[in-house]
């Protein structure tokens, strides 16, 4: 697998493809969705790589959070209101964040394996046939 970089890409859940923003640098991971009023057309979701916990202190809106293991299989999905500290998921390696309620509509639940393709050429998760 290549090196993660900040940027954009696509998230595939089942057969649904969604725009994705990737936060890989320390600064981008720390910032996450802070200071935003929501997730609009620029990104369906935010992937924060190399983390197993998030918080919503300073957030202006509720979010869905999906914890992913190293193979991009969903470990758990929770909805977090602003001002909360998420539990650490020891097997978690990455976190997906989206507007509250979005993940249920995508069919994202524990056990589902997602695919990530970045515009920089990095691919992770489900195999091409999956």
PDB file of C-alpha atoms in Angstrom:
ATOM      1  CA  UNK A   1       0.000   0.000   0.000  1.00  0.00           C
ATOM      2  CA  UNK A   2       1.220   3.518  -0.783  1.00  0.00           C
ATOM      3  CA  UNK A   3       1.473   6.557   1.428  1.00  0.00           C
ATOM      4  CA  UNK A   4      -1.695   8.390   2.460  1.00  0.00           C
ATOM      5  CA  UNK A   5      -1.875  12.079   1.515  1.00  0.00           C
ATOM      6  CA  UNK A   6      -4.458  14.805   2.055  1.00  0.00           C
ATOM      7  CA  UNK A   7      -6.814  15.102  -0.872  1.00  0.00           C
ATOM      8  CA  UNK A   8      -9.968  13.766  -2.416  1.00  0.00           C
ATOM      9  CA  UNK A   9     -11.220  10.523  -3.850  1.00  0.00           C
ATOM     10  CA  UNK A  10     -14.139   8.132  -3.922  1.00  0.00           C
ATOM     11  CA  UNK A  11     -15.731   5.931  -1.300  1.00  0.00           C
ATOM     12  CA  UNK A  12     -17.586   2.844  -2.535  1.00  0.00           C
ATOM     13  CA  UNK A  13     -20.193   1.301  -0.243  1.00  0.00           C
ATOM     14  CA  UNK A  14     -21.922  -1.698  -1.855  1.00  0.00           C
ATOM     15  CA  UNK A  15     -22.387  -0.360  -5.404  1.00  0.00           C
ATOM     16  CA  UNK A  16     -22.789   3.263  -4.329  1.00  0.00           C
ATOM     17  CA  UNK A  17     -19.906   5.649  -5.088  1.00  0.00           C
ATOM     18  CA  UNK A  18     -19.555   8.796  -2.973  1.00  0.00           C
ATOM     19  CA  UNK A  19     -17.188  11.769  -3.016  1.00  0.00           C
ATOM     20  CA  UNK A  20     -14.542  11.543  -0.307  1.00  0.00           C
ATOM     21  CA  UNK A  21     -12.141  13.914   1.385  1.00  0.00           C
ATOM     22  CA  UNK A  22      -9.005  12.352   2.892  1.00  0.00           C
ATOM     23  CA  UNK A  23      -7.292  13.770   5.983  1.00  0.00           C
ATOM     24  CA  UNK A  24      -3.851  12.171   6.261  1.00  0.00           C
ATOM     25  CA  UNK A  25      -1.495  14.852   7.576  1.00  0.00           C
ATOM     26  CA  UNK A  26      -1.340  15.618  11.282  1.00  0.00           C
ATOM     27  CA  UNK A  27      -2.874  19.048  10.687  1.00  0.00           C
ATOM     28  CA  UNK A  28      -5.740  17.793   8.500  1.00  0.00           C
ATOM     29  CA  UNK A  29      -6.510  14.884  10.855  1.00  0.00           C
ATOM     30  CA  UNK A  30      -6.565  17.214  13.850  1.00  0.00           C
ATOM     31  CA  UNK A  31      -8.834  19.708  12.072  1.00  0.00           C
ATOM     32  CA  UNK A  32     -11.276  17.156  10.650  1.00  0.00           C
ATOM     33  CA  UNK A  33     -14.696  18.789  10.263  1.00  0.00           C
ATOM     34  CA  UNK A  34     -14.100  21.495  12.882  1.00  0.00           C
ATOM     35  CA  UNK A  35     -15.205  24.949  11.828  1.00  0.00           C
ATOM     36  CA  UNK A  36     -17.557  23.704   9.129  1.00  0.00           C
ATOM     37  CA  UNK A  37     -21.320  24.104   9.044  1.00  0.00           C
ATOM     38  CA  UNK A  38     -21.845  20.695   7.471  1.00  0.00           C
ATOM     39  CA  UNK A  39     -20.709  18.359   4.754  1.00  0.00           C
ATOM     40  CA  UNK A  40     -21.934  19.658   1.431  1.00  0.00           C
ATOM     41  CA  UNK A  41     -21.368  18.630  -2.166  1.00  0.00           C
ATOM     42  CA  UNK A  42     -17.583  18.801  -1.831  1.00  0.00           C
ATOM     43  CA  UNK A  43     -17.480  15.547   0.135  1.00  0.00           C
ATOM     44  CA  UNK A  44     -19.933  12.815   0.987  1.00  0.00           C
ATOM     45  CA  UNK A  45     -17.596  11.729   3.755  1.00  0.00           C
ATOM     46  CA  UNK A  46     -14.289  12.497   5.403  1.00  0.00           C
ATOM     47  CA  UNK A  47     -11.767   9.686   5.887  1.00  0.00           C
ATOM     48  CA  UNK A  48      -9.368  10.283   8.755  1.00  0.00           C
ATOM     49  CA  UNK A  49      -6.519   7.816   8.401  1.00  0.00           C
ATOM     50  CA  UNK A  50      -4.401   6.342  11.189  1.00  0.00           C
ATOM     51  CA  UNK A  51      -6.791   7.003  14.062  1.00  0.00           C
ATOM     52  CA  UNK A  52      -9.084   4.934  16.245  1.00  0.00           C
ATOM     53  CA  UNK A  53     -10.944   7.677  18.114  1.00  0.00           C
ATOM     54  CA  UNK A  54     -12.547  11.047  17.397  1.00  0.00           C
ATOM     55  CA  UNK A  55     -14.264  13.851  19.265  1.00  0.00           C
ATOM     56  CA  UNK A  56     -16.868  16.453  18.353  1.00  0.00           C
ATOM     57  CA  UNK A  57     -15.723  19.281  20.629  1.00  0.00           C
ATOM     58  CA  UNK A  58     -16.131  22.530  18.699  1.00  0.00           C
ATOM     59  CA  UNK A  59     -18.338  20.925  16.038  1.00  0.00           C
ATOM     60  CA  UNK A  60     -21.477  22.708  14.843  1.00  0.00           C
ATOM     61  CA  UNK A  61     -23.475  19.667  13.745  1.00  0.00           C
ATOM     62  CA  UNK A  62     -24.014  15.996  14.550  1.00  0.00           C
ATOM     63  CA  UNK A  63     -22.076  13.394  12.560  1.00  0.00           C
ATOM     64  CA  UNK A  64     -22.104   9.685  11.824  1.00  0.00           C
ATOM     65  CA  UNK A  65     -18.795   8.006  12.625  1.00  0.00           C
ATOM     66  CA  UNK A  66     -17.743   4.639  11.202  1.00  0.00           C
ATOM     67  CA  UNK A  67     -14.688   2.958  12.699  1.00  0.00           C
ATOM     68  CA  UNK A  68     -12.777   0.853  10.143  1.00  0.00           C
ATOM     69  CA  UNK A  69     -10.205  -1.881  10.684  1.00  0.00           C
ATOM     70  CA  UNK A  70      -7.042  -2.311   8.595  1.00  0.00           C
ATOM     71  CA  UNK A  71      -8.979  -4.101   5.820  1.00  0.00           C
ATOM     72  CA  UNK A  72     -11.574  -1.297   5.682  1.00  0.00           C
ATOM     73  CA  UNK A  73     -14.291  -3.395   7.276  1.00  0.00           C
ATOM     74  CA  UNK A  74     -16.706  -1.395   9.448  1.00  0.00           C
ATOM     75  CA  UNK A  75     -16.318  -2.237  13.141  1.00  0.00           C
ATOM     76  CA  UNK A  76     -19.067   0.078  14.392  1.00  0.00           C
ATOM     77  CA  UNK A  77     -21.160   3.075  13.385  1.00  0.00           C
ATOM     78  CA  UNK A  78     -22.282   5.712  15.878  1.00  0.00           C
ATOM     79  CA  UNK A  79     -23.947   9.104  15.668  1.00  0.00           C
ATOM     80  CA  UNK A  80     -22.208  11.768  17.728  1.00  0.00           C
ATOM     81  CA  UNK A  81     -23.677  15.116  18.749  1.00  0.00           C
ATOM     82  CA  UNK A  82     -21.383  18.132  19.171  1.00  0.00           C
ATOM     83  CA  UNK A  83     -19.303  18.189  22.345  1.00  0.00           C
ATOM     84  CA  UNK A  84     -18.762  14.428  22.694  1.00  0.00           C
ATOM     85  CA  UNK A  85     -15.713  12.206  23.033  1.00  0.00           C
ATOM     86  CA  UNK A  86     -15.851   8.951  21.086  1.00  0.00           C
ATOM     87  CA  UNK A  87     -14.709   5.657  22.542  1.00  0.00           C
ATOM     88  CA  UNK A  88     -11.333   4.312  21.458  1.00  0.00           C
ATOM     89  CA  UNK A  89     -11.705   1.286  19.172  1.00  0.00           C
ATOM     90  CA  UNK A  90      -8.530  -0.804  19.722  1.00  0.00           C
ATOM     91  CA  UNK A  91      -8.872  -2.624  16.353  1.00  0.00           C
ATOM     92  CA  UNK A  92      -9.774   0.605  14.582  1.00  0.00           C
ATOM     93  CA  UNK A  93      -7.285   2.004  12.069  1.00  0.00           C
ATOM     94  CA  UNK A  94      -9.308   4.639  10.212  1.00  0.00           C
ATOM     95  CA  UNK A  95     -12.487   6.655  10.752  1.00  0.00           C
ATOM     96  CA  UNK A  96     -15.140   7.797   8.287  1.00  0.00           C
ATOM     97  CA  UNK A  97     -17.228  10.845   9.192  1.00  0.00           C
ATOM     98  CA  UNK A  98     -20.409  12.008   7.446  1.00  0.00           C
ATOM     99  CA  UNK A  99     -23.523  14.036   8.177  1.00  0.00           C
ATOM    100  CA  UNK A 100     -25.749  12.422  10.824  1.00  0.00           C
ATOM    101  CA  UNK A 101     -28.079   9.862   9.226  1.00  0.00           C
ATOM    102  CA  UNK A 102     -26.119   9.541   5.976  1.00  0.00           C
ATOM    103  CA  UNK A 103     -24.462   6.213   6.722  1.00  0.00           C
ATOM    104  CA  UNK A 104     -27.726   4.400   7.388  1.00  0.00           C
ATOM    105  CA  UNK A 105     -28.915   5.549   3.963  1.00  0.00           C
ATOM    106  CA  UNK A 106     -25.746   4.160   2.383  1.00  0.00           C
ATOM    107  CA  UNK A 107     -26.234   0.784   4.096  1.00  0.00           C
ATOM    108  CA  UNK A 108     -23.040   1.244   6.115  1.00  0.00           C
ATOM    109  CA  UNK A 109     -23.129  -1.018   9.179  1.00  0.00           C
ATOM    110  CA  UNK A 110     -20.746  -3.321  11.076  1.00  0.00           C
ATOM    111  CA  UNK A 111     -19.289  -6.032   8.847  1.00  0.00           C
ATOM    112  CA  UNK A 112     -19.574  -4.058   5.597  1.00  0.00           C
ATOM    113  CA  UNK A 113     -16.284  -3.639   3.763  1.00  0.00           C
ATOM    114  CA  UNK A 114     -15.760  -0.361   1.904  1.00  0.00           C
ATOM    115  CA  UNK A 115     -13.399   0.635  -0.884  1.00  0.00           C
ATOM    116  CA  UNK A 116     -11.409   3.870  -0.993  1.00  0.00           C
ATOM    117  CA  UNK A 117      -9.775   5.235  -4.126  1.00  0.00           C
ATOM    118  CA  UNK A 118      -7.847   8.486  -3.825  1.00  0.00           C
ATOM    119  CA  UNK A 119      -7.196  10.906  -6.657  1.00  0.00           C
ATOM    120  CA  UNK A 120      -3.473  10.385  -5.952  1.00  0.00           C
ATOM    121  CA  UNK A 121      -3.860   6.717  -7.011  1.00  0.00           C
ATOM    122  CA  UNK A 122      -4.048   4.907  -3.662  1.00  0.00           C
ATOM    123  CA  UNK A 123      -6.661   2.141  -3.438  1.00  0.00           C
ATOM    124  CA  UNK A 124      -7.655   0.362  -0.234  1.00  0.00           C
ATOM    125  CA  UNK A 125     -10.452  -1.923   0.895  1.00  0.00           C
ATOM    126  CA  UNK A 126     -12.727  -4.163  -1.106  1.00  0.00           C
ATOM    127  CA  UNK A 127     -11.237  -5.983  -4.069  1.00  0.00           C
ATOM    128  CA  UNK A 128     -12.373  -4.930  -7.536  1.00  0.00           C
ATOM    129  CA  UNK A 129     -14.828  -7.820  -7.830  1.00  0.00           C
ATOM    130  CA  UNK A 130     -16.408  -7.056  -4.422  1.00  0.00           C
TER     131      UNK A 130
END
